[in-house]
Coordinates of C-alpha atoms in Angstrom, one line a residue:
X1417 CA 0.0 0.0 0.0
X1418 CA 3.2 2.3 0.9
X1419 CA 4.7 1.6 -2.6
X1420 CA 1.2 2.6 -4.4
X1421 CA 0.9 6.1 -2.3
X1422 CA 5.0 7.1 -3.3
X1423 CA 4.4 6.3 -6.4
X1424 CA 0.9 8.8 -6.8
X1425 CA 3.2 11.0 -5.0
X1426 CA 6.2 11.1 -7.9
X1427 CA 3.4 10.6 -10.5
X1428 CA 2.0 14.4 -9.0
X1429 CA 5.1 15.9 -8.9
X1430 CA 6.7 15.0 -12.1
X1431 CA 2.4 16.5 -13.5
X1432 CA 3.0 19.8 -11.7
X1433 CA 6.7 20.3 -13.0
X1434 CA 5.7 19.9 -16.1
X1435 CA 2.5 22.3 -15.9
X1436 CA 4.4 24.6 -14.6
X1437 CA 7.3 24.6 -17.3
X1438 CA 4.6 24.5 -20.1
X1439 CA 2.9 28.0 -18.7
X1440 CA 6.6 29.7 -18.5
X1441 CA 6.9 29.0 -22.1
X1442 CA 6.7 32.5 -24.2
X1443 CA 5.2 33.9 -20.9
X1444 CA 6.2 37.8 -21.9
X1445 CA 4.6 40.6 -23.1
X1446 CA 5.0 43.6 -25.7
X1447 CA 4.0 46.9 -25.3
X1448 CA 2.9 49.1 -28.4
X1449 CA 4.0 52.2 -26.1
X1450 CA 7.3 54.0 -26.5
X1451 CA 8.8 57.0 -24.3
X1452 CA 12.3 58.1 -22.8
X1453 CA 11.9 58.1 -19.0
X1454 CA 15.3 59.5 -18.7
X1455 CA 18.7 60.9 -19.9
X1456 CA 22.3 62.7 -18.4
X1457 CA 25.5 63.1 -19.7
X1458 CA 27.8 61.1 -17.9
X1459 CA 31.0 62.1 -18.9
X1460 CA 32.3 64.6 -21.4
X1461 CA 36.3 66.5 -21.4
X1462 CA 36.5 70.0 -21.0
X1463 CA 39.2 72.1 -21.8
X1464 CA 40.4 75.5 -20.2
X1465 CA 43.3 78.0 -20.7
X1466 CA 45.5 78.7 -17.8
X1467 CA 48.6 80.5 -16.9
X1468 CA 51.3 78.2 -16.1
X1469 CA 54.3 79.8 -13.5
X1470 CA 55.9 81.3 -16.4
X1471 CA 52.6 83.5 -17.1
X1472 CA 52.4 82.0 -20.3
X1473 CA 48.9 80.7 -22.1
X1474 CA 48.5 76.9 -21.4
X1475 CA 45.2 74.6 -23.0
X1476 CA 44.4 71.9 -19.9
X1477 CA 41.8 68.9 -20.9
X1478 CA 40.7 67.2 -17.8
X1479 CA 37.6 64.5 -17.9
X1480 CA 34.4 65.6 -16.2
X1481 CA 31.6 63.7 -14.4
X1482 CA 28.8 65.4 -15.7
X1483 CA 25.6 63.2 -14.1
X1484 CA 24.6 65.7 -11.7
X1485 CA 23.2 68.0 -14.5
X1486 CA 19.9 67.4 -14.6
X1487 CA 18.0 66.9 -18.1
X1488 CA 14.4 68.0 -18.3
X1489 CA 11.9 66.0 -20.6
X1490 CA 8.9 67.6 -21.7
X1491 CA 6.7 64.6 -23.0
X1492 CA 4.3 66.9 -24.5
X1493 CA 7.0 68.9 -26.8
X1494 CA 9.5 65.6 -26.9
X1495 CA 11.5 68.3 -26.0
X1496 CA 14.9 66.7 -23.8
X1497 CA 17.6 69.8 -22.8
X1498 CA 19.5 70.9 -19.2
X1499 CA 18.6 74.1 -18.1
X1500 CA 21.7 73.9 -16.4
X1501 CA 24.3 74.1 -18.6
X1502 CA 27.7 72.1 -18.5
X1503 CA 30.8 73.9 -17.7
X1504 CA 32.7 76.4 -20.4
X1505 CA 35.1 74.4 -22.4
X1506 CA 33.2 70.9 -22.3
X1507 CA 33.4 69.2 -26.0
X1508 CA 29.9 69.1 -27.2
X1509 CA 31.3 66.9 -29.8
X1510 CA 32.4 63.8 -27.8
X1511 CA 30.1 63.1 -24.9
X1512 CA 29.3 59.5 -23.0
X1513 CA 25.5 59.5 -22.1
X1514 CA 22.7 57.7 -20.7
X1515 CA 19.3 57.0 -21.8
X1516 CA 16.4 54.7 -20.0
X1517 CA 13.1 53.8 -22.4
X1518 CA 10.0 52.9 -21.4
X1519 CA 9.3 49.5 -20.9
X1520 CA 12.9 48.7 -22.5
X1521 CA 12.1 50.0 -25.8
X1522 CA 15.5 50.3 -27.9
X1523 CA 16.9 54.1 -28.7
X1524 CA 18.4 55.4 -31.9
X1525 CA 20.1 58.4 -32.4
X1526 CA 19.3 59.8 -36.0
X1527 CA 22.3 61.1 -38.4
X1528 CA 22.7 65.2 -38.9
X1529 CA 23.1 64.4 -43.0
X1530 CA 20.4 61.4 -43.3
X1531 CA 17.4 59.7 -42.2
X1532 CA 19.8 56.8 -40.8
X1533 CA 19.7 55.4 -37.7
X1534 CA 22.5 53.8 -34.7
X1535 CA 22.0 52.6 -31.9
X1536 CA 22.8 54.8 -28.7
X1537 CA 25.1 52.9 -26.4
X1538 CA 26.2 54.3 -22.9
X1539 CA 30.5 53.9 -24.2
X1540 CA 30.3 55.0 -27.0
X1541 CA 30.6 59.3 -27.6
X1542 CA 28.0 60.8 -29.2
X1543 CA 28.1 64.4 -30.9
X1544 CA 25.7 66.9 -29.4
X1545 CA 27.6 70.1 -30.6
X1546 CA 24.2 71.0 -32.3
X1547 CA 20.4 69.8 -31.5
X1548 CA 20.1 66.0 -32.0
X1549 CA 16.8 63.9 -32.6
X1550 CA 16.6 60.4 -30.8
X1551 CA 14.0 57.8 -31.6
X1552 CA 12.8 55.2 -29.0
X1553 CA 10.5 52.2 -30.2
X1554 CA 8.4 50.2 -28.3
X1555 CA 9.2 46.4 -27.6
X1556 CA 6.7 45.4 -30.1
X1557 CA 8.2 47.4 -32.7
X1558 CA 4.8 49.0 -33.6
X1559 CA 5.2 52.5 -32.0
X1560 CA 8.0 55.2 -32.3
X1561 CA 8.3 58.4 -31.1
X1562 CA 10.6 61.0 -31.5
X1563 CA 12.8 63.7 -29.6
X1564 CA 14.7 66.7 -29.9
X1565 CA 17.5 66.9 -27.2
X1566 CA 19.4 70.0 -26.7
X1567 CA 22.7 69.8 -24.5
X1568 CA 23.3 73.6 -23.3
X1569 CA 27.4 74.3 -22.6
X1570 CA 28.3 77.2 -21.2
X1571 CA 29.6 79.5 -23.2
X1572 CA 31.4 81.9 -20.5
X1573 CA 33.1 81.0 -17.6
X1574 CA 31.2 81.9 -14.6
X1575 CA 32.9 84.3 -12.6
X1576 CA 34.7 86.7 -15.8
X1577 CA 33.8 89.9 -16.2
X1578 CA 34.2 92.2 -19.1
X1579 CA 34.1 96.2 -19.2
X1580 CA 32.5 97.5 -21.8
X1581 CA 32.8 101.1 -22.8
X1582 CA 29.6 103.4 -23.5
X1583 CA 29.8 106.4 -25.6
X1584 CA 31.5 109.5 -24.1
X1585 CA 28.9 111.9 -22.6
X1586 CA 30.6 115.7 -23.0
X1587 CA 27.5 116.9 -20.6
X1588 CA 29.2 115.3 -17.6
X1589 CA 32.2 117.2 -17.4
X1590 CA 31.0 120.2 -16.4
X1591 CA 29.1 118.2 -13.2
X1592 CA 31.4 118.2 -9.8
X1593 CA 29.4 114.9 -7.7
X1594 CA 27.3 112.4 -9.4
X1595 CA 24.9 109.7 -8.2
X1596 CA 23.4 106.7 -10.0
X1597 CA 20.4 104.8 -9.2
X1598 CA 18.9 102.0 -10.9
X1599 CA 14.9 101.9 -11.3
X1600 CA 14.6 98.4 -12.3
X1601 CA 16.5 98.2 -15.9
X1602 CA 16.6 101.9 -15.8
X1603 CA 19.2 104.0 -15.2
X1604 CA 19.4 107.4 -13.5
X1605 CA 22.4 109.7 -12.9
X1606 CA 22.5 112.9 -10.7
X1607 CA 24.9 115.2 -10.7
X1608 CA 25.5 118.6 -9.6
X1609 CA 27.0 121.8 -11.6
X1610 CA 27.2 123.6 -8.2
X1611 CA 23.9 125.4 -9.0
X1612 CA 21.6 122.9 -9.7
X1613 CA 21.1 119.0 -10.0
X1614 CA 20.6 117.8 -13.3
X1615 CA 19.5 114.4 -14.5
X1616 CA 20.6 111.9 -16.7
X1617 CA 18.8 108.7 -18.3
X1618 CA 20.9 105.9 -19.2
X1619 CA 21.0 103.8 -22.4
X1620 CA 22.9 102.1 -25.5
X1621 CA 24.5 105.0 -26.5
X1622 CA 25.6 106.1 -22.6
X1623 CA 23.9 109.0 -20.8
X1624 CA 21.6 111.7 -22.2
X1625 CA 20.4 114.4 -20.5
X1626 CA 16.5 114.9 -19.0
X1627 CA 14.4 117.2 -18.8
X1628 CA 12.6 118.1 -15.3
X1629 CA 9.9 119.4 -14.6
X1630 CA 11.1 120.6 -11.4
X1631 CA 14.3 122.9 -10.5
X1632 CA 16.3 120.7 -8.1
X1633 CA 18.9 122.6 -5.7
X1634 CA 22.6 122.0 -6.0
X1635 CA 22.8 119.2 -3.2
X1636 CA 19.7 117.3 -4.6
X1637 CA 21.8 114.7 -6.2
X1638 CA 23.5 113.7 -2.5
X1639 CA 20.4 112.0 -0.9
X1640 CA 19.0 109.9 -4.0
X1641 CA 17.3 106.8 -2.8
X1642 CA 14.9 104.2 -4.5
X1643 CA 11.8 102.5 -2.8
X1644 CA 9.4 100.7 -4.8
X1645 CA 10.5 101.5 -8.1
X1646 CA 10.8 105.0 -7.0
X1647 CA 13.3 108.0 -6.8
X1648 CA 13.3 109.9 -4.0
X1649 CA 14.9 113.2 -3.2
X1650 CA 14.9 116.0 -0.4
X1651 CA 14.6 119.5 -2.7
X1652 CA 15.5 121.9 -0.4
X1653 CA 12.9 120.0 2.5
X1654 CA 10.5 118.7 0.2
X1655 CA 10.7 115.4 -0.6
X1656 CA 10.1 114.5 -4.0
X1657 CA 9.4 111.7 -6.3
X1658 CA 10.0 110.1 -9.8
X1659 CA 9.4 107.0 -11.9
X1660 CA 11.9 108.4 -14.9
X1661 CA 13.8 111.7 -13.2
X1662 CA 11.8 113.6 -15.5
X1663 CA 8.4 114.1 -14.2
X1664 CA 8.7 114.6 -10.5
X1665 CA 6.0 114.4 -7.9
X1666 CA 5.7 116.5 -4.4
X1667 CA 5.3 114.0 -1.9
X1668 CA 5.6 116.6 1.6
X1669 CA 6.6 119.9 1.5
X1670 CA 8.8 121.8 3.8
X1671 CA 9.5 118.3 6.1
X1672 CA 12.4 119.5 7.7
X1673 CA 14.3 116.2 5.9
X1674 CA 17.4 118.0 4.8
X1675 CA 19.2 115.0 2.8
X1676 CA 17.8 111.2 2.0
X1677 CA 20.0 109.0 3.3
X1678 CA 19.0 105.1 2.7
X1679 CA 15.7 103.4 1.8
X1680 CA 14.2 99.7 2.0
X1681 CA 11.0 98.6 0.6
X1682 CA 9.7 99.6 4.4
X1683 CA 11.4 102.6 5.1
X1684 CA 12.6 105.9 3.5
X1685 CA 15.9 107.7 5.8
X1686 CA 17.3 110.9 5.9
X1687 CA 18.9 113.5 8.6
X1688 CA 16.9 116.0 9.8
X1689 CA 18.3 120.4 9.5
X1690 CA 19.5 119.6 12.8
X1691 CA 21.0 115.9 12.5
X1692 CA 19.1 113.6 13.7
X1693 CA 18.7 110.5 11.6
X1694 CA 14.5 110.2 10.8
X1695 CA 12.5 107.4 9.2
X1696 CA 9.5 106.9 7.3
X1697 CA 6.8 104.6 7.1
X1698 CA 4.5 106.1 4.2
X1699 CA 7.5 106.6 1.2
X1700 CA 8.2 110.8 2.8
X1701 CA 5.0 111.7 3.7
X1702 CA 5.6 111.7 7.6
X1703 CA 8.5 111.3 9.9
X1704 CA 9.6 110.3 13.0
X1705 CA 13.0 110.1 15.2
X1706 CA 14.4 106.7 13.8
X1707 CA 16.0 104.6 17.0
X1708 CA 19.7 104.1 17.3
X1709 CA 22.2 101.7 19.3
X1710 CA 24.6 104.1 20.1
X1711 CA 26.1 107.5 20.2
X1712 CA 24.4 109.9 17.4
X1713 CA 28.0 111.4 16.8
X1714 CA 29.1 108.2 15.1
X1715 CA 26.5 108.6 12.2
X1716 CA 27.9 109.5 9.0
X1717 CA 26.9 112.9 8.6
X1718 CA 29.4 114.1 5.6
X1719 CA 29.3 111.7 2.9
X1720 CA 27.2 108.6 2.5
X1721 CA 25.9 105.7 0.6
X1722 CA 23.7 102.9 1.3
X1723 CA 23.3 99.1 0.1
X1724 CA 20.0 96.9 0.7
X1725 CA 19.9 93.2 0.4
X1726 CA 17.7 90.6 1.2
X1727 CA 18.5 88.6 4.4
X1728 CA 18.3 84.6 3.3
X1729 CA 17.3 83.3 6.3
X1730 CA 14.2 85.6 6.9
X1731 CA 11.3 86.1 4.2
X1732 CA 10.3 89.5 3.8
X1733 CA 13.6 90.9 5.6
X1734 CA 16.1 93.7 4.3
X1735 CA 19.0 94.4 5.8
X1736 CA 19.7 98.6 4.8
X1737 CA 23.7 99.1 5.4
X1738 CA 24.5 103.1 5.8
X1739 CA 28.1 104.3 4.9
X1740 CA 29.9 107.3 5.2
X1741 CA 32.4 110.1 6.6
X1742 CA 32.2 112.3 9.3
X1743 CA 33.3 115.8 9.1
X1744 CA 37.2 115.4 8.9
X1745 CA 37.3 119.0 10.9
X1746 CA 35.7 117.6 13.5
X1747 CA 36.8 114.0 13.9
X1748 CA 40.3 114.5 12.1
X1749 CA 41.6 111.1 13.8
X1750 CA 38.6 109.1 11.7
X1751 CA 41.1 107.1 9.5
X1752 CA 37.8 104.1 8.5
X1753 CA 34.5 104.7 7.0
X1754 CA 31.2 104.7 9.6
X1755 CA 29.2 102.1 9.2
X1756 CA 25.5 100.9 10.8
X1757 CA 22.9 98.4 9.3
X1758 CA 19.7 98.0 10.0
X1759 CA 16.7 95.5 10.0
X1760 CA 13.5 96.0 8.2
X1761 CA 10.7 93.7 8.1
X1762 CA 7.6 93.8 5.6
X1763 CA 6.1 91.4 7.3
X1764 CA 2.9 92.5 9.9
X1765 CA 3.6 93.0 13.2
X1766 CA 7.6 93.0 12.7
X1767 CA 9.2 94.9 15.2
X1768 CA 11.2 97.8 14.4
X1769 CA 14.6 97.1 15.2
X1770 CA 17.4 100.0 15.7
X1771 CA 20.1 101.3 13.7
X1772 CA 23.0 99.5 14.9
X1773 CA 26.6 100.9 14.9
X1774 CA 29.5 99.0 13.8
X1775 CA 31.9 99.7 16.3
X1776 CA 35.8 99.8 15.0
X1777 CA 37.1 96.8 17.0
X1778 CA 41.5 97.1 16.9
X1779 CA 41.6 93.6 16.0
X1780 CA 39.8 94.1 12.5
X1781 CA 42.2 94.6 9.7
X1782 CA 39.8 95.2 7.0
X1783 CA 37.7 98.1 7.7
X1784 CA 36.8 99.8 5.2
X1785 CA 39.1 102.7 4.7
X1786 CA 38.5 106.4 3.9
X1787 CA 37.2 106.6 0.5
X1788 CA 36.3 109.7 -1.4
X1789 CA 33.5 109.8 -4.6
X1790 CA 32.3 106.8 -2.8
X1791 CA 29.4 104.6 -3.7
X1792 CA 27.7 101.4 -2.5
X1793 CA 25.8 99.1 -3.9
X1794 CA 24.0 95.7 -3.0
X1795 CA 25.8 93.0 -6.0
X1796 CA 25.9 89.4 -6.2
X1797 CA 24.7 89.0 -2.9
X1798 CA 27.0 91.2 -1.1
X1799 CA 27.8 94.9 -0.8
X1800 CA 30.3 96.6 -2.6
X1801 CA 31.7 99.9 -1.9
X1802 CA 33.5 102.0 -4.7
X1803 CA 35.7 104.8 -4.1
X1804 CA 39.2 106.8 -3.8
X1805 CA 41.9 106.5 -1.2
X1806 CA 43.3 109.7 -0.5
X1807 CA 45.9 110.6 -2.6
X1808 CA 45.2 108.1 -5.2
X1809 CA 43.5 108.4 -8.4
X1810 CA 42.8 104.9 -9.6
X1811 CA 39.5 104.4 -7.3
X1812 CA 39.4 100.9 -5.9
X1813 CA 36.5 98.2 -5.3
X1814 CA 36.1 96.6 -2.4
X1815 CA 33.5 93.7 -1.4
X1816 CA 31.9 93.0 2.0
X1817 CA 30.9 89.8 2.8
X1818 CA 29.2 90.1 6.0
X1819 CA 27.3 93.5 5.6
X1820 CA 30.0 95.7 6.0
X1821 CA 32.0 94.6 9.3
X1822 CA 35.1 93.7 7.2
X1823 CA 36.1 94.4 3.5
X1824 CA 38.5 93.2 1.2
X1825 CA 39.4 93.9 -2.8
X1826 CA 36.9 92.9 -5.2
X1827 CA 39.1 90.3 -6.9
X1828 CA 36.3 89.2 -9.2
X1829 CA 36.7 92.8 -11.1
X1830 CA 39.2 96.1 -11.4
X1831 CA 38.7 99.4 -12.8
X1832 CA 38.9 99.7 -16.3
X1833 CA 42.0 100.1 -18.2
X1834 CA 42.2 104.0 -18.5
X1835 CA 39.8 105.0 -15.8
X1836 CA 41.6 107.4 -14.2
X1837 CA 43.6 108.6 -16.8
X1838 CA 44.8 111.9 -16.8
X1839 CA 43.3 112.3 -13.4
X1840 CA 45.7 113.6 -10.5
X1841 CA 46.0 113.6 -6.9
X1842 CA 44.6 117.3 -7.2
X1843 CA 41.8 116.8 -9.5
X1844 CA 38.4 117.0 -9.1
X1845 CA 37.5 113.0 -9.4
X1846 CA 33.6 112.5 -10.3
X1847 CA 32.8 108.9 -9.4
X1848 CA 29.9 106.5 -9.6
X1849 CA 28.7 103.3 -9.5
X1850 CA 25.1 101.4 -10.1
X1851 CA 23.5 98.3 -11.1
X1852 CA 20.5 97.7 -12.7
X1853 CA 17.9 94.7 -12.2
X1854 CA 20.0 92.6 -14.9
X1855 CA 23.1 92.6 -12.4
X1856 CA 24.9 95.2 -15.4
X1857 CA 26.9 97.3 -13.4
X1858 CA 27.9 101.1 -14.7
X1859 CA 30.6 102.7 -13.6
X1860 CA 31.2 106.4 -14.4
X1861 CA 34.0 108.7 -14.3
X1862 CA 32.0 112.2 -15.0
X1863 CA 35.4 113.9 -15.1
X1864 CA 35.9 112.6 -18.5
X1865 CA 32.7 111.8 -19.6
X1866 CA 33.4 108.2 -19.8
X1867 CA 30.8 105.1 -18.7
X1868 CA 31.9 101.6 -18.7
X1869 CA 29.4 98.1 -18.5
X1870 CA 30.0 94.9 -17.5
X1871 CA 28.4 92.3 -15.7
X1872 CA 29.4 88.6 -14.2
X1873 CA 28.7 86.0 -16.3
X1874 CA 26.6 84.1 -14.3
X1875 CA 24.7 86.8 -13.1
X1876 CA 23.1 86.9 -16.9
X1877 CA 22.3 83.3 -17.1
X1878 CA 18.7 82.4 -17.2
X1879 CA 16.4 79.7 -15.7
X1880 CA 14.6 77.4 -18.1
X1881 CA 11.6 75.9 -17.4
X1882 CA 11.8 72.8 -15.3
X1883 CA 8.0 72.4 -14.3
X1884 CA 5.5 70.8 -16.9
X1885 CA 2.4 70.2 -14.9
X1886 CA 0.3 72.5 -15.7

């Protein structure tokens, strides 16, 4: 009886086996459907020109790892690019990829010259110097589908920077102190005669004079500050107002604000006829005592310029540096610029925080030093402050990292060739600097009627869209 069960037992077995090899049989299954699900660039050689010791031009091809620039793929458009372009110098021409299909489906890259096709394979190099067009067909060899892939180099290297000279403007030599501001793309310049402050719009062809609709004093041009895509001045105590520094609106009259000093998208600031630093909350039509940290003395009541920036770690938050001189008669020891910063918050129900005073600590080696024809600006995430030393007459550019407590050359620009030229220590230098909404900074030496342009490469680069959802 034991021998007949073993055996139905082996019989069973050797039935199921065998079932279960005949269903395995051609068990797979093809899909009509064909899409690329992704593609990078894995590896590609880029080469740069250095300096070797000697200071001589050198060409240096290194291999890159290039997988951590994303490609985007719009399904819709079968549209495959990176809006992050690979580093200046990469070869286009000779670059190792990688390319996933839908459901397996086999990719073919499609020649420049003919309707042939070859297989892409992740060794071999493939030539995207210009737009190429890859087809992906389904498993079942009954769909196809086709896409245009882009691969975006760089064409500068990030961090050069190029001068550019603007046409002389003859009308600025006559002008003793300028100031430029930057409404959005738009550029202002003020500068004074010694009679009045006249205004200048800036452009392609350099600076060309505007007409006002408003006779603005002599010392107009010091206290320019923007706010909202605004001008603002103090005109002999009136503050005023302008979109293009032609047509200018009366915003108070006879406020007692003798000079603007900074602005934020909160606040407007300027010093009162008898010194006191004042702020206001409705863009110049009231004022009030603005708090401070610290003696009133150490405000910098001569000169002054001003930077605002965003602060990263807050929404909604400017931080408003204020620079300047004192009066040398008074405080002849001064041998550093004067420098506070203040908080402003947009947000409701901020608190107002004070001015707060940098306070020269002997240990600090980079201070900024006394500059003359100074100007500051917010750039690149940082503040730069442009200027003279005394007895010099090549200004210099210096860059603060941490809102003005230390400062240290600009390294990532110099003056242009020829700034200064023909300027000495005796003459009346005319200095400015400004940057527009496009990070295009413009410098100006008034005393010659010369402008310069330039901008960091990166700073013009432009975000492609990377969201197709909607």
């Amino acid at each position: 009886m034991k021998s007949k069960f073993a055996a139905f037992i082996l019989l069973f077995a050797a039935v199921f086996v065998l079932a279960s090899c005949l269903s395995n049989d051609d068990d797979y299954t093809y899909y009509d459907d064909s899409a690329i699900t992704s593609f990078s660039v894995t590896t590609g050689n880029q080469t740069l020109s250095v300096k070797t010791a000697s200071g001589k031009d050198s060409l240096v091809t290194n291999t890159l790892t290039l997988s951590s620039y994303k490609f985007y793929i719009d399904q819709q458009k079968c549209e495959i690019y990176n809006p992050d372009s690979l580093p200046c110098g990469v070869d286009a021409s000779r670059l190792l990829c990688s390319v996933s299909s839908q459901n397996g489906g086999s990719v073919l890259m499609k020649s420049r010259t003919s309707d042939s096709l070859a297989y892409v394979s992740s060794t071999d190099s493939l030539d995207f110097s210009t737009d190429r067009v890859l087809c992906v067909y389904s498993n079942s060899g009954m769909g196809v589908r086709q896409y245009t892939v882009k691969v975006n180099v760089h064409k500068e290297l990030p961090d050069t920077f190029v001068w550019n000279a603007m046409p002389d403007c003859e009308a600025l030599k006559s002008l003793r102190a300028v100031k430029a501001v930057s409404l959005g793309d738009a550029m202002l310049l003020f500068g004074t005669d010694g009679t009045r402050t006249s205004v200048f719009a800036g452009g392609s062809n350099g600076w060309t004079a505007v007409p006002t609709d408003m006779v603005l004093s002599a010392d107009a041009y010091e206290g320019v500050v923007v706010k909202g895509g605004q001008a603002y001045i103090s005109n002999s105590g009136d503050i005023l107002s302008t979109t293009d520094g032609s047509h200018w609106t009366t915003v108070a009259a006879a406020t007692g604000i003798a000079r603007l000093v900074a602005a934020s998208s909160v606040r407007l600031y300027g010093y009162a006829t008898d010194g006191h630093l004042m702020a206001s909350d409705d863009s110049g039509l009231t004022w009030t005592a603005a708090t401070i940290d610290d003696d009133q003395a150490l405000l910098p009541a001569k000169s002054t310029a001003y930077a605002t920036l965003p602060v990263k770690t807050n929404s909604q938050t400017e931080r408003v540096v204020l620079i300047g001189t004192r009066d040398a008669a008074l405080y002849p020891a001064d041998t550093t610029m004067t420098v506070w910063s203040k908080i402003d918050e947009a947000a409701n129900n901020s608190e107002n925080m004070p001015w707060a005073y940098y306070a020269v600590d002997p240990a600090n080696t980079h201070c900024a030093p006394l500059l003359a024809n100074f100007s500051a600006i917010a750039y690149d995430g940082n503040v730069l402050l442009f200027g003279t030393k005394d007895g010099e007459t090549v200004p210099t550019i210096l860059q603060s990292r941490d809102s003005g407590i230390t400062w240290n050359t600009y390294s990532k620009l110099d003056v242009p060739y020829g700034y200064g030229l023909g300027m000495t220590a005796n003459s009346a230098a005319c200095y400015a600097l400004a940057a527009n909404s496009r990070n295009v900074l413009w410098l100006v030496n008034a005393a010659s009627g010369k402008t310069w342009c330039g901008r960091i490469c990166r700073l013009g680069w432009q975000d492609e869209q990377t969201d197709f959802k909607k």
